[in-house]
Short mmCIF file of C-alpha atoms and ligand atoms in Angstrom, two decimals:
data_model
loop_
_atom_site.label_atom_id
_atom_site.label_comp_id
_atom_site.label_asym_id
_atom_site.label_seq_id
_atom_site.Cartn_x
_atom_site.Cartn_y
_atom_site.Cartn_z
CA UNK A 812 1.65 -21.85 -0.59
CA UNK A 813 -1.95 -19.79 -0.03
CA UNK A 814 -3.53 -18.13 -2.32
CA UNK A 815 -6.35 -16.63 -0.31
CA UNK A 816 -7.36 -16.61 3.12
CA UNK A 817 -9.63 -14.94 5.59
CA UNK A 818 -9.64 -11.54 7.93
CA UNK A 819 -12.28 -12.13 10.34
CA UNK A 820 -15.53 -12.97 7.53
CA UNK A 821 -13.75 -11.14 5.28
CA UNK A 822 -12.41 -13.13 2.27
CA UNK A 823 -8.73 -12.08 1.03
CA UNK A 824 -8.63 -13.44 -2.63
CA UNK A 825 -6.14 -13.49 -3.91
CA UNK A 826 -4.02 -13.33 -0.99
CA UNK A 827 -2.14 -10.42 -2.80
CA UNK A 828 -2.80 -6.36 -0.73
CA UNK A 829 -2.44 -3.03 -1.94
CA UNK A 830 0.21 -1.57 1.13
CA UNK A 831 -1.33 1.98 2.42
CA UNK A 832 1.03 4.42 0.71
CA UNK A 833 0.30 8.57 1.98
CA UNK A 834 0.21 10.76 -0.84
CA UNK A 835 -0.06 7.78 -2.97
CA UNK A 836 -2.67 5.16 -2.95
CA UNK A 837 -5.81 7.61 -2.67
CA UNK A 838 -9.26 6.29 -4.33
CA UNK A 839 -8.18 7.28 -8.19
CA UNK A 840 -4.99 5.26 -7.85
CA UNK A 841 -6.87 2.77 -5.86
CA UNK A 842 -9.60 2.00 -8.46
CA UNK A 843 -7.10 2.57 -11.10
CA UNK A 844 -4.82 -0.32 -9.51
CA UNK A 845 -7.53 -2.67 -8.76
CA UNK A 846 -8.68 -2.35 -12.59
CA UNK A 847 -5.43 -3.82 -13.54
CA UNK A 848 -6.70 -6.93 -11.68
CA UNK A 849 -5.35 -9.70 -9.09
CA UNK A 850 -5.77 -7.16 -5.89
CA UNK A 851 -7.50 -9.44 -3.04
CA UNK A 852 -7.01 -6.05 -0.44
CA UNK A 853 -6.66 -2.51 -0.66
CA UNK A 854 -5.65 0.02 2.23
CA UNK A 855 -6.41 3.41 2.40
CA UNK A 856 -3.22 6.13 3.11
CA UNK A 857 -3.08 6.22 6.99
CA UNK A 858 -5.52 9.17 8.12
CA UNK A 859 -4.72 11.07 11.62
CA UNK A 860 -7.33 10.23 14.15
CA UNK A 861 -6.71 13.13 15.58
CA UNK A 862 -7.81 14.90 12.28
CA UNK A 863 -10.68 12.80 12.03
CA UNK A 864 -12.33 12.89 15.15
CA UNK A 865 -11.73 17.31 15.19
CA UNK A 866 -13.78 17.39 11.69
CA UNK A 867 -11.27 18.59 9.60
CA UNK A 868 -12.33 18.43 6.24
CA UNK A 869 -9.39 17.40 4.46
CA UNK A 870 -8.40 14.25 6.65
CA UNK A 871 -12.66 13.56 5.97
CA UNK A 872 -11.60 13.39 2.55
CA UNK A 873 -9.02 10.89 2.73
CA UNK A 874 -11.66 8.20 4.09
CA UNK A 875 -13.58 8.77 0.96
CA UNK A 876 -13.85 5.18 -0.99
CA UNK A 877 -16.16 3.85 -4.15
CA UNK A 878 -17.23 0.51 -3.81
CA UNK A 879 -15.10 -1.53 -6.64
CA UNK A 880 -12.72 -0.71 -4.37
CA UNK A 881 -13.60 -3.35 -1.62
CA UNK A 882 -12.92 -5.20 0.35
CA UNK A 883 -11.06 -2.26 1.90
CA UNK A 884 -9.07 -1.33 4.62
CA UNK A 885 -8.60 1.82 6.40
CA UNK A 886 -5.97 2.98 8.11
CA UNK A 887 -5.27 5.11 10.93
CA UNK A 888 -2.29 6.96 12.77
CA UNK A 889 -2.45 8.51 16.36
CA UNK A 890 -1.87 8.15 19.76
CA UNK A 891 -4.79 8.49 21.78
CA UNK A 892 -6.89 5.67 22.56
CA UNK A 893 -10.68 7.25 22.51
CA UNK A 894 -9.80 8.76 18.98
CA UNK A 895 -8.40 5.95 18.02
CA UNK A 896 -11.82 4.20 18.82
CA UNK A 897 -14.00 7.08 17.58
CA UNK A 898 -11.99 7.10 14.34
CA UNK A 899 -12.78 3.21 13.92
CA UNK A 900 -16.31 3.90 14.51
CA UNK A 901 -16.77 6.42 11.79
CA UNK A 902 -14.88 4.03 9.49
CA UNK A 903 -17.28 1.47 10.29
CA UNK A 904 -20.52 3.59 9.75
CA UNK A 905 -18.66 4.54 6.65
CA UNK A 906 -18.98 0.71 5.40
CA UNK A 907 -15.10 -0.13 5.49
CA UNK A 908 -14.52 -3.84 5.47
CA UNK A 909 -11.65 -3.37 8.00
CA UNK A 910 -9.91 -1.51 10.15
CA UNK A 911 -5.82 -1.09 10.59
CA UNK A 912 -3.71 0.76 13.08
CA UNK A 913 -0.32 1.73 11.49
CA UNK A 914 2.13 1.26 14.51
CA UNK A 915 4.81 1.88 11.29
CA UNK A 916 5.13 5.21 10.09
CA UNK A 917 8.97 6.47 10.44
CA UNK A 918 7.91 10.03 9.82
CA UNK A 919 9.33 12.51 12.35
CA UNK A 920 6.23 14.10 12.65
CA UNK A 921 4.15 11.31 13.23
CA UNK A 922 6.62 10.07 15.67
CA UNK A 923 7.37 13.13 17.85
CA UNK A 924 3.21 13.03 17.93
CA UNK A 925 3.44 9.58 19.67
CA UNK A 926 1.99 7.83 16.86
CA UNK A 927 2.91 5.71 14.33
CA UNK A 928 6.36 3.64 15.11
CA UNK A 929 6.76 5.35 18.15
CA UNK A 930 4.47 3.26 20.02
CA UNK A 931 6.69 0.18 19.23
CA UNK A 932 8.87 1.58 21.95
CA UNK A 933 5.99 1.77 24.18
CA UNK A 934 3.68 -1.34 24.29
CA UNK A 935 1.40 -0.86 27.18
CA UNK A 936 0.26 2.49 25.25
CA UNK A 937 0.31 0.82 21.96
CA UNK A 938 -2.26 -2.19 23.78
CA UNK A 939 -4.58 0.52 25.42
CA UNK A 940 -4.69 1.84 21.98
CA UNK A 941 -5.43 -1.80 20.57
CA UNK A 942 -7.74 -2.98 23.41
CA UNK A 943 -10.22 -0.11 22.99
CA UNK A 944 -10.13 0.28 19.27
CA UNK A 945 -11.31 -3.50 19.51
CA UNK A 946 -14.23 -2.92 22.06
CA UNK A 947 -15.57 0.11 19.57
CA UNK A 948 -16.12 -1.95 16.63
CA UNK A 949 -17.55 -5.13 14.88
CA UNK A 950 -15.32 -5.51 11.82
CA UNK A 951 -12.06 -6.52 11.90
CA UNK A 952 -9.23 -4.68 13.43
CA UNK A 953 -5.83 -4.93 11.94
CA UNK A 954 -2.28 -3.92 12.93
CA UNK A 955 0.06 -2.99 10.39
CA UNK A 956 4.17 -2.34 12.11
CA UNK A 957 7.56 -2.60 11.44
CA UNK A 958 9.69 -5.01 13.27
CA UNK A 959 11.00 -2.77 15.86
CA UNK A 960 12.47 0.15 16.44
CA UNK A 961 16.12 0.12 15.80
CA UNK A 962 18.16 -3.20 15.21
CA UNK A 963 18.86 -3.38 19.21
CA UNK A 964 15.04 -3.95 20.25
CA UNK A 965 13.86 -6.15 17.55
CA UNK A 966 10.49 -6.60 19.02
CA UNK A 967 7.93 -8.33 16.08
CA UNK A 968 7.33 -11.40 18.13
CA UNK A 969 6.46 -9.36 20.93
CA UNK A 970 4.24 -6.97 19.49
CA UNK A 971 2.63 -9.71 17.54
CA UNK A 972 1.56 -11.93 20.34
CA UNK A 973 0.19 -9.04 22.63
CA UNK A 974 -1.76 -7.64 19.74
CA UNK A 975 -3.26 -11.65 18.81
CA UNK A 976 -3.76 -11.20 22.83
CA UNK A 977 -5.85 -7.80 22.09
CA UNK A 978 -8.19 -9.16 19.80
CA UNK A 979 -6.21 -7.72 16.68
CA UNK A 980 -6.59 -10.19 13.34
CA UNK A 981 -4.41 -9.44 10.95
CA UNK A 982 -0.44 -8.33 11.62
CA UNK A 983 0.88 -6.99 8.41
CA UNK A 984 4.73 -6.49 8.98
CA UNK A 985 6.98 -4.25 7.41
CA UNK A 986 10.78 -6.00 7.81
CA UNK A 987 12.22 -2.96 8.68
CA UNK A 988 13.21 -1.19 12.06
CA UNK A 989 11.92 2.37 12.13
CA UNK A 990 15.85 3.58 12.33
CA UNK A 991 15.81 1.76 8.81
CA UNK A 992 13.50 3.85 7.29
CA UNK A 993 13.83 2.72 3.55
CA UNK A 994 17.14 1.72 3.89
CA UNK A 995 18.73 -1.87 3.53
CA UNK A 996 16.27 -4.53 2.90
CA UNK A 997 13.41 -6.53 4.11
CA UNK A 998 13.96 -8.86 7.05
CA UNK A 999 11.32 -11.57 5.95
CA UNK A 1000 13.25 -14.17 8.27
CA UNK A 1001 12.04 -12.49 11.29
CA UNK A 1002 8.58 -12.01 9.63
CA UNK A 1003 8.42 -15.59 9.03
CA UNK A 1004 9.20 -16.35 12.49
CA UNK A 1005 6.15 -13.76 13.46
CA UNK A 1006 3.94 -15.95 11.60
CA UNK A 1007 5.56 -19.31 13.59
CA UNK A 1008 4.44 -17.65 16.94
CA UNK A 1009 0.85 -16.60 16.33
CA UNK A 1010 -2.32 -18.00 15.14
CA UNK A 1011 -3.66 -15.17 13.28
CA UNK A 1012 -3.20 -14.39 9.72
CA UNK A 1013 0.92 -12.54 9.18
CA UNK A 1014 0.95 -10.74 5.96
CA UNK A 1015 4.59 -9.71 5.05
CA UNK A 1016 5.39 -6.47 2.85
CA UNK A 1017 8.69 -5.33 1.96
CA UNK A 1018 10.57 -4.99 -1.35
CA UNK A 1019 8.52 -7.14 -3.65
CA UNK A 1020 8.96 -5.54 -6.78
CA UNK A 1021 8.34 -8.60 -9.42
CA UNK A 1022 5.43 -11.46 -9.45
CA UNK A 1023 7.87 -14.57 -9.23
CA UNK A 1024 9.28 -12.27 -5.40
CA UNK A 1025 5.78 -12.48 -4.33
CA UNK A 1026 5.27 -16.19 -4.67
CA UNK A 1027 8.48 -17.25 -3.50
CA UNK A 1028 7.80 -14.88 -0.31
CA UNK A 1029 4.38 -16.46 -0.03
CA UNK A 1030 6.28 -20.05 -0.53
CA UNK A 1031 9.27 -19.70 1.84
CA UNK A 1032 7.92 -17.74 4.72
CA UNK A 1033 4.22 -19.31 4.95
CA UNK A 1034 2.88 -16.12 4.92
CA UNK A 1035 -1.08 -15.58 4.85
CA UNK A 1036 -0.61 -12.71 2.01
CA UNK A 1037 2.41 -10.24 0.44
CA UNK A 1038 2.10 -6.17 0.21
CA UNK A 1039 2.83 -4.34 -2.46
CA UNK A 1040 3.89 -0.93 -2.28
CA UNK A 1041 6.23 0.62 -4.48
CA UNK A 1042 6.30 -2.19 -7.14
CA UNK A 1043 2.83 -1.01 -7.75
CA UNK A 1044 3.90 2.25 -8.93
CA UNK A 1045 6.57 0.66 -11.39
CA UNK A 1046 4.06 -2.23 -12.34
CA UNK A 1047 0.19 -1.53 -11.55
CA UNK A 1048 -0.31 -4.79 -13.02
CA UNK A 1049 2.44 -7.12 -10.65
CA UNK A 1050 -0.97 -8.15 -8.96
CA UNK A 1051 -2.59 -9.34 -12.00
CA UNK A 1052 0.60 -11.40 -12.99
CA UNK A 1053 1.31 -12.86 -9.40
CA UNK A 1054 -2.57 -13.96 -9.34
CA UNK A 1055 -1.94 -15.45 -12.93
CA UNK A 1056 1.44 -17.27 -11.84
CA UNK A 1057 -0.31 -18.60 -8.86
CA UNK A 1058 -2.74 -20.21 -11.18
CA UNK A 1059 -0.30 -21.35 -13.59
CA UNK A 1060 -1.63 -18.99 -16.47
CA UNK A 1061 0.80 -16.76 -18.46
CA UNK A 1062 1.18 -14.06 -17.08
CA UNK A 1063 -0.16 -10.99 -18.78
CA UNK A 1064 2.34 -8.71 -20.46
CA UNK A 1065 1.14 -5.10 -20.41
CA UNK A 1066 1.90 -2.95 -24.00
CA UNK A 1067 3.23 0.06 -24.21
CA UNK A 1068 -0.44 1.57 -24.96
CA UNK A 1069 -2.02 -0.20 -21.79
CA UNK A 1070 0.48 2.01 -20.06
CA UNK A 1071 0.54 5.34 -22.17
CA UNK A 1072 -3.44 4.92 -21.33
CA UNK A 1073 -2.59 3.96 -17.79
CA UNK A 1074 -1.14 7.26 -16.99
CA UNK A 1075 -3.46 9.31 -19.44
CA UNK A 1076 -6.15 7.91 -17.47
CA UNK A 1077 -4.48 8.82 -13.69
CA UNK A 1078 -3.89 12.16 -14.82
CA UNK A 1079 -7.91 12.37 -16.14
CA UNK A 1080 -8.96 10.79 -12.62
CA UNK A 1081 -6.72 13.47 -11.41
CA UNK A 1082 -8.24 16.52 -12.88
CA UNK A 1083 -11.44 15.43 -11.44
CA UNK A 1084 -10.45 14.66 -8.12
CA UNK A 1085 -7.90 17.05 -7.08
CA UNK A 1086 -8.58 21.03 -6.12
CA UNK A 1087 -5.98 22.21 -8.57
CA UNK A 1088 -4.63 21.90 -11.73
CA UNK A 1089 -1.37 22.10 -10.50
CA UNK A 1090 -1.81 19.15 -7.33
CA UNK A 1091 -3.17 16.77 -9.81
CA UNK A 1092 -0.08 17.32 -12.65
CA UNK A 1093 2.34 16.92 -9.24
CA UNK A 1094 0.76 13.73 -8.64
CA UNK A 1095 0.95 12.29 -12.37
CA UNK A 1096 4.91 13.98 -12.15
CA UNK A 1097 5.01 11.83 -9.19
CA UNK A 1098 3.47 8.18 -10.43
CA UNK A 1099 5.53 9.09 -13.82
CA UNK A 1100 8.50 8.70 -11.77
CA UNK A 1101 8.16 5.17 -10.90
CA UNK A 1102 5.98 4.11 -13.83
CA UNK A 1103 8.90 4.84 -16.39
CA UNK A 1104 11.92 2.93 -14.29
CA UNK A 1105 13.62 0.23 -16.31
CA UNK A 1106 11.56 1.45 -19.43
CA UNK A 1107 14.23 2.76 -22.39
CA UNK A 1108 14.60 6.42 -22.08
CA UNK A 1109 12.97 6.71 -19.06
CA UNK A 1110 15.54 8.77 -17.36
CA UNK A 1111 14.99 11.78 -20.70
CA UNK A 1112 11.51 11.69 -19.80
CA UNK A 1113 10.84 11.84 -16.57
CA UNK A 1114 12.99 15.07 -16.87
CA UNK A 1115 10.53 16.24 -19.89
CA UNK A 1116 7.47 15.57 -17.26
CA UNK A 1117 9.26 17.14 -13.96
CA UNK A 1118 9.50 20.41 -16.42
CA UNK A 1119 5.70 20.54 -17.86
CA UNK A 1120 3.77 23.21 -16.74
CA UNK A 1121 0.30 22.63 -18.68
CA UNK A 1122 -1.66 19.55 -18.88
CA UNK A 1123 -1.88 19.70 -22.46
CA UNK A 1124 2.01 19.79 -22.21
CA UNK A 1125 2.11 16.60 -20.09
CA UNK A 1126 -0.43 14.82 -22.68
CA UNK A 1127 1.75 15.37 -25.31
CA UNK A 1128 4.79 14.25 -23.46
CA UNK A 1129 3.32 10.83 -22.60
CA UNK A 1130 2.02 10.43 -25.97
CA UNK A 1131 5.47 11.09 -27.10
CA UNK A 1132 7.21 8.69 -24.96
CA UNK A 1133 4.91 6.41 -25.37
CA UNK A 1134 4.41 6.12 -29.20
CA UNK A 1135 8.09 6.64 -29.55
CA UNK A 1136 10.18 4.18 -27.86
CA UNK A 1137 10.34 0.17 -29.19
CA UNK A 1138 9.39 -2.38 -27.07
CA UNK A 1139 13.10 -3.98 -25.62
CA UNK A 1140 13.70 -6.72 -23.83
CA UNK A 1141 12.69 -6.03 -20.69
CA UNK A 1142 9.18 -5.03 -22.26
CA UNK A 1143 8.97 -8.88 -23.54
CA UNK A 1144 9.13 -10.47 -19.60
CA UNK A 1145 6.39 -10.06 -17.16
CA UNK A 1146 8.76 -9.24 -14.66
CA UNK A 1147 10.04 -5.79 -16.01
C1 LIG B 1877 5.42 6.87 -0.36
C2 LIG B 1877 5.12 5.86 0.72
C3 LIG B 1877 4.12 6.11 1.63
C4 LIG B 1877 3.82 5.18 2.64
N1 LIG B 1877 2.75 5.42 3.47
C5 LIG B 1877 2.38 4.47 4.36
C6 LIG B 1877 1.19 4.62 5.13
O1 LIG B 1877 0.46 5.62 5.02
N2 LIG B 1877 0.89 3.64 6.02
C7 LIG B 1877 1.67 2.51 6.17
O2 LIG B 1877 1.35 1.65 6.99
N3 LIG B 1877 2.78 2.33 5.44
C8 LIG B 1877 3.13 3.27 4.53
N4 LIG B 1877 4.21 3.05 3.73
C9 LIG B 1877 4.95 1.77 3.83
C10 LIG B 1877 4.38 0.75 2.83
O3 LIG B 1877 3.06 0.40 3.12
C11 LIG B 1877 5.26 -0.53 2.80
O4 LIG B 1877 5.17 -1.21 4.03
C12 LIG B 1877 6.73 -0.22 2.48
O5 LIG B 1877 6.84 0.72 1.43
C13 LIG B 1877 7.50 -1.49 2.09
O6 LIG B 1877 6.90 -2.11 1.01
P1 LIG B 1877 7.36 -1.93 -0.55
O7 LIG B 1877 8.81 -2.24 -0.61
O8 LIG B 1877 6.48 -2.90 -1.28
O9 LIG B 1877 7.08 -0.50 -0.92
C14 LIG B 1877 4.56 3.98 2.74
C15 LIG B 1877 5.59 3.75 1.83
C16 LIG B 1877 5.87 4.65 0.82
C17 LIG B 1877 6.96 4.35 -0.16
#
């Protein structure tokens, strides 16, 4: 089993990646996460090229990074292959470690765009796209996909070899077909075979939700490295105990007050960083969500937080919650 490994000259240690999650993983929950520890790579929320290179402001924003957050990765969405390399440049200039292309987003709009998973149904575009991104920059360029469109035209192998071909070196795989969207599970059989038919590191993401499911994914497919997405939300700190597992060290077993001040702090991070008061209280409704799942009483208040209207109303909520419930069982194993 690895436990680090390389993209380009850029070291990946531990071998364990933040997955690029819109409307979710923007810098405050990015430094945020990587304080929790055992994060080797982070990715960015995939940014329109199209956005980018027309100066809008807002899709500017979204490139914005702090340096304990690297190495990172951004990623971008669109269909055109000069503003796909004009995007990369920019991210360069901008001192990103990497670069990814998401050839995975489901999203209608993203799709009907000719971005995004679309282009796994239309490879010659989706190698113009990786060809000229490549000639634009010096750091490395990554390609993050799902494994094919619908469950009829399967085509990971495919895609995986052409972009190896292209000068692309990293795949990061999503088992799904697009027609999946979050449906079903995770095909890591055929993202294991991905990593049997190239040479170039295959990092696998898909429904890794405890420490022991990332090392046995790292130890039965041979991946390079495992994505987290949405176990990240419930568990900021899965990285921290995977990293610990992998070096045989108990893993660490977050309190209840490591997570009250967890979310106290997101929603601080928040204030500062969003326009409104309102955005940055959606977004702490929105982590709250996941945070509390499996936690006793979670259900009662994550109904108490969807029906705050004040900060100071959310504060005391947490605090509530938080000071309230006994640790149970779950709280007493690493892999809650
Ligand atoms: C809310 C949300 C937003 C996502 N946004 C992106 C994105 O911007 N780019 C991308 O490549 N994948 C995106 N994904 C897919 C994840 O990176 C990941 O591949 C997928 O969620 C499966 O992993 P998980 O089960 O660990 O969450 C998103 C997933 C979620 C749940």
């Amino acid at each position: 089993m690895k436990t680090e490994y390389y993209i380009g000259n850029v070291r990946i240690k531990p071998n364990l990646i933040l997955a690029p999650m819109a409307g979710v993983t923007d810098s405050a929950f990015r430094k945020l996460i990587k304080r929790c520890g055992g994060v080797g790579l982070i990715v960015t929320e995939f940014i329109s090229v199209e956005g980018l290179t027309r100066n809008n402001l807002k899709t500017h924003k979204l490139m914005y990074f702090e340096q304990e957050e690297k190495p990172i990765s951004i990623q971008f969405f669109g269909h055109n292959s000069d503003r796909m390399a004009a995007a990369a440049e920019v991210a360069e200039a901008a001192g990103a470690d990497i670069v990814d292309i998401n050839c995975g987003c489901p999203a209608k709009k993203v799709v009907n765009g000719g971005g995004g998973s679309s282009l796994l149904k239309d490879l010659p575009k989706m190698e113009k796209i990786l060809r000229e991104t490549r000639k634009a920059i010096k750091i490395p360029l990554t390609l993050k996909y799902r494994i094919g469109w619908d469950e009829n035209s399967i085509n990971a192998i495919e895609v995986g070899k052409m972009a190896e071909n292209c000068g692309i070196e990293q795949l990061a795989i999503h088992g799904r077909t697009r027609m999946q969207g979050y449906s079903g599970f995770a095909d890591w059989n055929t993202i294991a075979q991905v990593k049997q038919a190239v040479k170039i590191p295959v990092v696998g993401s898909g429904d890794v939700t405890t420490a022991e499911q990332a090392l046995q994914r790292l130890r039965e497919t041979d991946v390079d490295g495992v994505m987290i997405g949405r176990g990240a939300m419930a568990n900021p700190w899965i990285f921290r105990q995977a990293d610990e597992l992998m070096r045989k060290i108990t893993p660490h077993q977050p309190t209840l007050e490591e997570k009250r001040i967890f979310l106290i702090d997101y929603l601080d991070v928040m204030l500062k960083e969003m326009s409104t008061e309102k955005a940055a209280l959606g977004k702490v409704k929105q982590l709250c969500g996941h945070f509390t799942r499996g936690l006793p009483g979670g259900a009662i208040f994550r109904n108490q937080i969807f029906h705050s209207n004040t900060v100071a109303e959310l504060i005391d909520r947490i605090n509530e919650y938080f000071t309230m419930i006994e640790p149970q069982e779950s709280e007493l194993s690493y892999a809650f």
